[in-house]
Amino acid sequence: MNNSATTRMISKIALEYNGNDKGMAIAAASNILLSSNPEQQYQEMKTVADRNSKVKKWALTGFISPPTEIIKQLSDEELTDIAIEALQKIGVTNKNQYRLDIHNSTRQKHIHFVVNRMDINGKCTVKSRKVGERFGEAVRQICQERNIKTDVEIGIEKKAIMLKNLTESLKCCNNFDELISEMKKRGFLAELSKNEKIGISGMRIILESDINHQTERQYKPGYKLSEITSSLKIAEIKSVFDLKNIVKQELKASSSLKELRDNLYRQGWAMKVQYKKEFRHNQINQVHDIWIKRVATTTSSKEKDGFFYNKYDGFSLSAIGGNFQIIEKLINATAQSSVLSANSNNENIVEIALDAVEDILKPNYVSQAEDEWWKKKKKFNR
């Protein structure tokens, strides 16, 4: 559950906001407050807070906002109980004044609270040090005890879904415009950030269903690419697009596998074919994958593994969708040509061998009558 807790000085406006919510607020709970009027409640809290002159930021304000996946499971009473229990874990006692209100004016129901950090004796029971962090941990602990998914768990799930859709989208896209369009089809907004030196420098991915268009507060939903994964960076995505476009361009200009290799090498890329089984000459070998790696340079030793890029093998075309099937067909066509050429040579050799055998086996005898005729002729000549 998203949550926040902050120490601050407040005015009556804070209590008025909590109790209004465009006329849709529901008073969920209050403690040691005689009046139901926000202005008078503020005066009651301020009177108690003044009993401790050392603490200036005497109020604790915040909210708990369950995600859409969870809010349907929670009643108003359960949400209120979670908020009060979390406040108690960070120091709020039954001697502290507070007011809790559930807001419904936005699409996502949430609960707000205003707490007096001073109890009725003037003692500050809620320490300010890391109060937001401690409150968030308290909420997560309560959720775990109640078998409710925490904000961290939900965040991990959403990040995994975002990464899966991003990598799948990269396979069918050749530039950032196509990527944004493909992600939108999948229900995500991909927002790009730029700077003057390197152009596109970052990305934020937002689940469209998480955007609350009714809220008056401006906030940035979703996650940065660096928050989603540490292995896939914007520079690698640029390299993927560059390589896919180079391969596409050189495929059009190449009529053979050798020509494609040579053209890619001139562009700074070396191609390697990985077969499913041991390669055998003069026959069609099944292709397992095609790897394309940057040509070795003085800085190649500094290359690191990325999400797609392997520092030893390069990019897998089957993984990035870089015209793998087209190149595979070109490889098979080259192999087919070699097989036919080899078969043709073998046929010529067989023909020559058969002719030789035929000469050897050709009969060199004559009939008996013809043999008698030759004998008489020889005798006559003597």
Short mmCIF file of C-alpha atoms in Angstrom, two decimals:
data_model
loop_
_atom_site.label_atom_id
_atom_site.label_comp_id
_atom_site.label_asym_id
_atom_site.label_seq_id
_atom_site.Cartn_x
_atom_site.Cartn_y
_atom_site.Cartn_z
CA MET A 1 0.00 0.00 0.00
CA ASN A 2 1.28 3.45 -0.83
CA ASN A 3 1.68 5.53 2.30
CA SER A 4 3.21 8.66 3.73
CA ALA A 5 3.81 10.20 7.15
CA THR A 6 5.36 13.60 7.82
CA THR A 7 5.86 15.83 10.86
CA ARG A 8 4.86 19.44 10.31
CA MET A 9 3.22 22.54 11.67
CA ILE A 10 -0.39 22.75 10.53
CA SER A 11 -3.28 25.15 10.42
CA LYS A 12 -7.02 24.51 10.52
CA ILE A 13 -6.85 24.03 6.73
CA ALA A 14 -5.31 20.59 7.16
CA LEU A 15 -8.25 19.39 9.23
CA GLU A 16 -10.75 21.09 6.92
CA TYR A 17 -9.20 19.33 3.90
CA ASN A 18 -9.34 15.95 5.63
CA GLY A 19 -12.97 16.41 6.63
CA ASN A 20 -14.20 17.71 3.29
CA ASP A 21 -12.90 15.88 0.18
CA LYS A 22 -15.40 17.71 -2.02
CA GLY A 23 -18.15 16.75 0.37
CA MET A 24 -17.38 13.03 0.05
CA ALA A 25 -15.15 12.48 3.11
CA ILE A 26 -16.19 9.84 5.64
CA ALA A 27 -15.18 10.40 9.27
CA ALA A 28 -13.47 7.10 10.08
CA ALA A 29 -12.15 7.66 13.63
CA SER A 30 -11.14 10.31 16.15
CA ASN A 31 -9.60 10.36 19.62
CA ILE A 32 -9.85 12.88 22.50
CA LEU A 33 -11.57 15.49 20.37
CA LEU A 34 -14.77 16.98 21.77
CA SER A 35 -15.91 18.87 18.69
CA SER A 36 -16.71 17.57 15.21
CA ASN A 37 -15.96 20.95 13.62
CA PRO A 38 -12.48 21.02 11.95
CA GLU A 39 -11.70 24.57 13.14
CA GLN A 40 -12.59 23.78 16.73
CA GLN A 41 -10.69 20.46 16.54
CA TYR A 42 -7.62 22.38 15.45
CA GLN A 43 -7.93 24.65 18.48
CA GLU A 44 -8.20 21.63 20.76
CA MET A 45 -5.04 20.08 19.24
CA LYS A 46 -3.11 23.34 19.34
CA THR A 47 -3.94 23.83 23.02
CA VAL A 48 -2.44 20.41 23.84
CA ALA A 49 0.56 20.96 21.54
CA ASP A 50 1.43 24.22 23.31
CA ARG A 51 2.09 22.22 26.48
CA ASN A 52 5.45 21.28 24.90
CA SER A 53 7.17 24.39 23.60
CA LYS A 54 10.25 22.45 22.46
CA VAL A 55 8.48 20.75 19.57
CA LYS A 56 7.59 23.05 16.68
CA LYS A 57 6.35 20.48 14.17
CA TRP A 58 3.74 19.11 16.50
CA ALA A 59 1.48 17.40 13.96
CA LEU A 60 1.88 14.14 12.09
CA THR A 61 0.00 13.98 8.80
CA GLY A 62 -0.17 11.37 6.08
CA PHE A 63 -2.22 8.77 4.26
CA ILE A 64 -2.52 5.13 3.29
CA SER A 65 -3.65 4.40 -0.26
CA PRO A 66 -4.27 0.74 -1.12
CA PRO A 67 -3.79 -0.20 -4.79
CA THR A 68 -6.76 -1.12 -6.93
CA GLU A 69 -5.94 -4.82 -6.58
CA ILE A 70 -6.29 -4.59 -2.78
CA ILE A 71 -8.92 -1.92 -2.10
CA LYS A 72 -11.75 -4.18 -3.29
CA GLN A 73 -10.86 -6.62 -0.52
CA LEU A 74 -10.90 -4.04 2.28
CA SER A 75 -13.88 -2.52 4.03
CA ASP A 76 -13.70 1.01 5.45
CA GLU A 77 -13.41 -0.47 8.94
CA GLU A 78 -10.47 -2.71 7.95
CA LEU A 79 -8.66 0.20 6.30
CA THR A 80 -9.20 2.32 9.42
CA ASP A 81 -7.91 -0.47 11.67
CA ILE A 82 -4.75 -0.81 9.58
CA ALA A 83 -4.10 2.94 9.80
CA ILE A 84 -4.61 3.11 13.60
CA GLU A 85 -2.47 0.00 14.19
CA ALA A 86 0.34 1.42 12.04
CA LEU A 87 0.19 4.74 13.92
CA GLN A 88 0.41 2.89 17.22
CA LYS A 89 3.56 1.09 16.04
CA ILE A 90 5.34 4.43 15.61
CA GLY A 91 4.36 5.87 18.99
CA VAL A 92 0.74 7.05 18.89
CA THR A 93 -1.06 6.14 22.13
CA ASN A 94 -4.63 6.35 23.41
CA LYS A 95 -3.63 9.69 24.95
CA ASN A 96 -2.82 11.29 21.56
CA GLN A 97 -5.44 13.29 19.69
CA TYR A 98 -6.08 12.25 16.09
CA ARG A 99 -8.62 12.34 13.30
CA LEU A 100 -8.90 9.86 10.40
CA ASP A 101 -11.00 10.42 7.26
CA ILE A 102 -11.61 8.19 4.25
CA HIS A 103 -11.59 9.98 0.89
CA ASN A 104 -13.67 8.78 -2.03
CA SER A 105 -13.65 11.70 -4.47
CA THR A 106 -10.82 10.14 -6.49
CA ARG A 107 -11.00 6.80 -8.27
CA GLN A 108 -8.79 5.22 -5.62
CA LYS A 109 -10.11 5.21 -2.07
CA HIS A 110 -7.58 6.16 0.62
CA ILE A 111 -7.43 7.25 4.26
CA HIS A 112 -5.91 10.47 5.65
CA PHE A 113 -4.84 11.17 9.21
CA VAL A 114 -3.88 14.14 11.36
CA VAL A 115 -2.24 13.26 14.69
CA ASN A 116 -1.05 15.39 17.60
CA ARG A 117 2.46 14.14 18.44
CA MET A 118 1.98 15.46 22.02
CA ASP A 119 -0.19 13.40 24.30
CA ILE A 120 -2.55 15.15 26.70
CA ASN A 121 0.33 15.44 29.21
CA GLY A 122 2.51 17.33 26.74
CA LYS A 123 4.87 14.42 26.05
CA CYS A 124 6.02 13.90 22.47
CA THR A 125 5.33 10.21 21.84
CA VAL A 126 6.06 10.15 18.10
CA LYS A 127 9.73 10.66 17.27
CA SER A 128 10.43 12.53 14.05
CA ARG A 129 13.55 10.56 13.05
CA LYS A 130 12.79 8.51 9.90
CA VAL A 131 9.11 8.71 10.70
CA GLY A 132 8.03 8.12 7.10
CA GLU A 133 10.27 5.08 6.78
CA ARG A 134 9.09 3.67 10.11
CA PHE A 135 5.44 4.22 9.22
CA GLY A 136 5.87 2.48 5.87
CA GLU A 137 7.52 -0.50 7.56
CA ALA A 138 4.68 -0.65 10.08
CA VAL A 139 2.08 -0.73 7.29
CA ARG A 140 3.97 -3.51 5.48
CA GLN A 141 4.25 -5.55 8.69
CA ILE A 142 0.50 -5.28 9.34
CA CYS A 143 -0.27 -6.27 5.74
CA GLN A 144 1.91 -9.36 6.05
CA GLU A 145 0.17 -10.32 9.29
CA ARG A 146 -3.19 -10.03 7.52
CA ASN A 147 -2.01 -11.82 4.36
CA ILE A 148 -2.39 -8.64 2.31
CA LYS A 149 0.15 -7.94 -0.40
CA THR A 150 2.48 -5.11 0.59
CA ASP A 151 3.40 -2.16 -1.60
CA VAL A 152 6.87 -3.71 -2.04
CA GLU A 153 5.43 -7.05 -3.20
CA ILE A 154 3.01 -5.36 -5.57
CA GLY A 155 5.85 -3.18 -6.86
CA ILE A 156 8.02 -6.24 -7.57
CA GLU A 157 5.17 -7.90 -9.48
CA LYS A 158 4.48 -4.77 -11.53
CA LYS A 159 8.16 -4.30 -12.36
CA ALA A 160 8.40 -7.90 -13.56
CA ILE A 161 5.35 -7.41 -15.80
CA MET A 162 6.77 -4.14 -17.14
CA LEU A 163 10.14 -5.74 -17.95
CA LYS A 164 8.50 -8.69 -19.70
CA ASN A 165 6.38 -6.41 -21.89
CA LEU A 166 9.32 -4.11 -22.60
CA THR A 167 11.63 -6.91 -23.77
CA GLU A 168 8.88 -8.49 -25.86
CA SER A 169 8.13 -5.11 -27.43
CA LEU A 170 11.81 -4.56 -28.25
CA LYS A 171 11.76 -7.71 -30.41
CA CYS A 172 9.20 -6.24 -32.81
CA CYS A 173 10.34 -2.59 -32.79
CA ASN A 174 13.16 -0.80 -34.62
CA ASN A 175 13.07 2.61 -32.93
CA PHE A 176 11.73 4.43 -29.87
CA ASP A 177 8.58 5.68 -31.61
CA GLU A 178 7.59 2.12 -32.47
CA LEU A 179 8.43 1.04 -28.91
CA ILE A 180 6.18 3.70 -27.37
CA SER A 181 3.34 2.68 -29.70
CA GLU A 182 3.76 -1.04 -28.96
CA MET A 183 3.89 -0.49 -25.20
CA LYS A 184 0.71 1.59 -25.39
CA LYS A 185 -1.06 -1.32 -27.13
CA ARG A 186 -0.05 -3.44 -24.15
CA GLY A 187 -1.47 -0.94 -21.63
CA PHE A 188 1.72 0.91 -20.67
CA LEU A 189 3.01 4.44 -21.15
CA ALA A 190 6.71 4.69 -21.95
CA GLU A 191 7.92 8.21 -21.20
CA LEU A 192 11.38 9.20 -22.47
CA SER A 193 13.72 11.76 -20.95
CA LYS A 194 16.35 13.56 -23.04
CA ASN A 195 19.39 15.77 -22.67
CA GLU A 196 21.37 17.80 -25.19
CA LYS A 197 24.54 15.68 -25.12
CA ILE A 198 23.27 12.13 -25.69
CA GLY A 199 19.64 12.63 -26.69
CA ILE A 200 17.39 10.01 -25.09
CA SER A 201 18.85 9.36 -21.65
CA GLY A 202 16.13 7.62 -19.64
CA MET A 203 12.73 5.97 -19.58
CA ARG A 204 9.80 5.73 -17.18
CA ILE A 205 7.16 3.01 -17.64
CA ILE A 206 3.66 3.53 -16.26
CA LEU A 207 0.78 1.08 -16.09
CA GLU A 208 -2.10 3.08 -17.56
CA SER A 209 -4.59 1.61 -15.11
CA ASP A 210 -2.50 3.08 -12.25
CA ILE A 211 -2.96 6.65 -13.46
CA ASN A 212 -5.55 8.57 -11.44
CA HIS A 213 -6.75 11.41 -13.63
CA GLN A 214 -9.06 12.70 -10.92
CA THR A 215 -6.43 13.52 -8.35
CA GLU A 216 -5.50 17.15 -7.90
CA ARG A 217 -1.98 16.29 -6.80
CA GLN A 218 0.75 16.05 -9.39
CA TYR A 219 2.85 12.96 -9.00
CA LYS A 220 4.91 10.60 -11.13
CA PRO A 221 3.45 7.10 -11.18
CA GLY A 222 5.27 4.09 -12.58
CA TYR A 223 8.95 3.27 -12.37
CA LYS A 224 12.17 4.42 -13.97
CA LEU A 225 13.95 1.87 -16.16
CA SER A 226 16.76 1.79 -13.57
CA GLU A 227 14.18 0.88 -10.91
CA ILE A 228 12.73 -1.91 -13.03
CA THR A 229 16.05 -3.56 -13.89
CA SER A 230 19.72 -2.85 -13.33
CA SER A 231 20.88 -4.88 -16.36
CA LEU A 232 18.96 -3.23 -19.21
CA LYS A 233 20.05 0.35 -19.77
CA ILE A 234 18.92 2.94 -22.29
CA ALA A 235 22.31 2.74 -24.06
CA GLU A 236 21.80 -0.98 -24.73
CA ILE A 237 18.32 -0.34 -26.13
CA LYS A 238 19.88 2.20 -28.51
CA SER A 239 22.46 -0.42 -29.57
CA VAL A 240 19.70 -2.96 -30.19
CA PHE A 241 17.86 -0.53 -32.47
CA ASP A 242 21.10 0.45 -34.28
CA LEU A 243 22.06 -3.19 -34.92
CA LYS A 244 18.59 -4.21 -36.10
CA ASN A 245 18.52 -1.35 -38.58
CA ILE A 246 22.06 -2.15 -39.83
CA VAL A 247 21.15 -5.83 -40.32
CA LYS A 248 17.94 -4.85 -42.13
CA GLN A 249 19.85 -2.46 -44.39
CA GLU A 250 22.66 -4.92 -45.20
CA LEU A 251 20.23 -7.76 -45.88
CA LYS A 252 18.74 -5.70 -48.69
CA ALA A 253 22.21 -5.05 -50.12
CA SER A 254 23.52 -8.62 -49.81
CA SER A 255 22.85 -11.50 -52.20
CA SER A 256 24.83 -14.13 -50.31
CA LEU A 257 25.84 -15.07 -46.80
CA LYS A 258 29.46 -14.14 -47.45
CA GLU A 259 28.47 -10.73 -48.76
CA LEU A 260 26.30 -10.14 -45.67
CA ARG A 261 29.20 -11.07 -43.37
CA ASP A 262 31.56 -8.73 -45.22
CA ASN A 263 29.08 -5.85 -45.21
CA LEU A 264 28.38 -6.22 -41.48
CA TYR A 265 32.10 -6.37 -40.75
CA ARG A 266 32.61 -3.08 -42.57
CA GLN A 267 29.92 -1.62 -40.29
CA GLY A 268 31.89 -2.79 -37.24
CA TRP A 269 30.02 -6.04 -36.50
CA ALA A 270 31.14 -9.67 -36.76
CA MET A 271 28.56 -12.41 -37.36
CA LYS A 272 28.73 -15.95 -35.97
CA VAL A 273 26.30 -18.78 -36.70
CA GLN A 274 25.53 -21.24 -33.90
CA TYR A 275 24.22 -24.62 -35.10
CA LYS A 276 22.06 -27.05 -33.15
CA LYS A 277 24.47 -29.91 -33.80
CA GLU A 278 28.09 -30.26 -34.90
CA PHE A 279 28.58 -28.55 -38.26
CA ARG A 280 29.04 -30.86 -41.23
CA HIS A 281 30.21 -29.73 -44.66
CA ASN A 282 28.15 -30.15 -47.80
CA GLN A 283 24.87 -30.66 -45.99
CA ILE A 284 22.10 -28.49 -44.48
CA ASN A 285 22.76 -27.87 -40.77
CA GLN A 286 19.97 -26.63 -38.48
CA VAL A 287 20.63 -23.12 -37.16
CA HIS A 288 20.22 -22.62 -33.40
CA ASP A 289 21.03 -18.90 -33.23
CA ILE A 290 22.92 -16.09 -34.90
CA TRP A 291 25.23 -13.89 -32.83
CA ILE A 292 26.51 -10.50 -33.87
CA LYS A 293 29.29 -8.88 -31.87
CA ARG A 294 31.12 -5.61 -32.11
CA VAL A 295 34.43 -5.99 -33.92
CA ALA A 296 37.28 -6.15 -31.38
CA THR A 297 38.84 -2.77 -30.59
CA THR A 298 41.22 -1.43 -27.99
CA THR A 299 38.22 -0.82 -25.71
CA SER A 300 36.52 -4.18 -26.28
CA SER A 301 38.11 -5.57 -23.12
CA LYS A 302 36.06 -3.03 -21.17
CA GLU A 303 32.74 -4.26 -22.55
CA LYS A 304 30.30 -5.62 -20.00
CA ASP A 305 27.37 -8.00 -20.14
CA GLY A 306 24.00 -6.34 -20.57
CA PHE A 307 20.45 -7.65 -20.57
CA PHE A 308 20.80 -8.80 -24.20
CA TYR A 309 24.48 -8.24 -24.89
CA ASN A 310 27.02 -10.93 -24.04
CA LYS A 311 30.58 -9.56 -23.92
CA TYR A 312 31.90 -12.79 -25.44
CA ASP A 313 29.25 -13.53 -28.10
CA GLY A 314 27.45 -10.22 -28.68
CA PHE A 315 23.72 -9.93 -29.43
CA SER A 316 21.52 -12.94 -30.10
CA LEU A 317 19.35 -12.12 -33.10
CA SER A 318 16.68 -14.57 -31.95
CA ALA A 319 16.48 -12.65 -28.64
CA ILE A 320 16.26 -9.15 -30.12
CA GLY A 321 14.21 -10.08 -33.20
CA GLY A 322 16.87 -8.93 -35.66
CA ASN A 323 15.64 -10.61 -38.88
CA PHE A 324 16.76 -14.00 -37.55
CA GLN A 325 14.44 -16.00 -39.83
CA ILE A 326 15.57 -14.14 -42.97
CA ILE A 327 19.25 -14.75 -42.26
CA GLU A 328 18.50 -18.38 -41.40
CA LYS A 329 16.87 -18.80 -44.83
CA LEU A 330 19.95 -17.22 -46.45
CA ILE A 331 22.21 -19.65 -44.57
CA ASN A 332 20.06 -22.62 -45.61
CA ALA A 333 20.01 -21.42 -49.22
CA THR A 334 23.81 -21.19 -49.20
CA ALA A 335 24.03 -24.65 -47.66
CA GLN A 336 21.57 -26.05 -50.26
CA SER A 337 23.70 -24.59 -53.05
CA SER A 338 26.80 -26.24 -51.59
CA VAL A 339 25.01 -29.59 -51.33
CA LEU A 340 23.85 -29.42 -54.95
CA SER A 341 27.36 -28.43 -56.10
CA ALA A 342 28.88 -31.30 -54.14
CA ASN A 343 26.34 -33.74 -55.58
CA SER A 344 27.09 -32.50 -59.09
CA ASN A 345 30.84 -33.03 -58.59
CA ASN A 346 30.18 -36.49 -57.17
CA GLU A 347 28.05 -37.38 -60.20
CA ASN A 348 30.87 -36.35 -62.59
CA ILE A 349 33.36 -38.50 -60.68
CA VAL A 350 30.98 -41.47 -60.82
CA GLU A 351 30.49 -41.05 -64.58
CA ILE A 352 34.26 -41.05 -65.18
CA ALA A 353 34.68 -44.12 -62.98
CA LEU A 354 31.89 -45.96 -64.78
CA ASP A 355 33.43 -45.17 -68.18
CA ALA A 356 36.78 -46.54 -67.00
CA VAL A 357 35.19 -49.68 -65.64
CA GLU A 358 33.26 -50.08 -68.86
CA ASP A 359 36.50 -49.90 -70.87
CA ILE A 360 38.10 -52.44 -68.61
CA LEU A 361 35.17 -54.80 -68.78
CA LYS A 362 34.57 -54.33 -72.54
CA PRO A 363 35.02 -57.80 -74.26
CA ASN A 364 38.21 -58.27 -76.43
CA TYR A 365 37.39 -61.71 -77.92
CA VAL A 366 36.11 -62.60 -81.47
CA SER A 367 33.79 -65.32 -82.77
CA GLN A 368 35.16 -68.79 -83.76
CA ALA A 369 34.44 -68.28 -87.50
CA GLU A 370 36.22 -64.95 -87.48
CA ASP A 371 39.17 -66.56 -85.68
CA GLU A 372 39.47 -69.30 -88.38
CA TRP A 373 39.43 -66.62 -91.07
CA TRP A 374 42.38 -64.76 -89.42
CA LYS A 375 44.40 -67.97 -89.11
CA LYS A 376 43.97 -68.78 -92.87
CA LYS A 377 44.98 -65.23 -93.76
CA LYS A 378 48.14 -65.41 -91.74
CA LYS A 379 49.08 -68.82 -93.31
CA PHE A 380 48.53 -67.43 -96.82
CA ASN A 381 50.78 -64.47 -96.11
CA ARG A 382 53.63 -66.78 -95.16
#
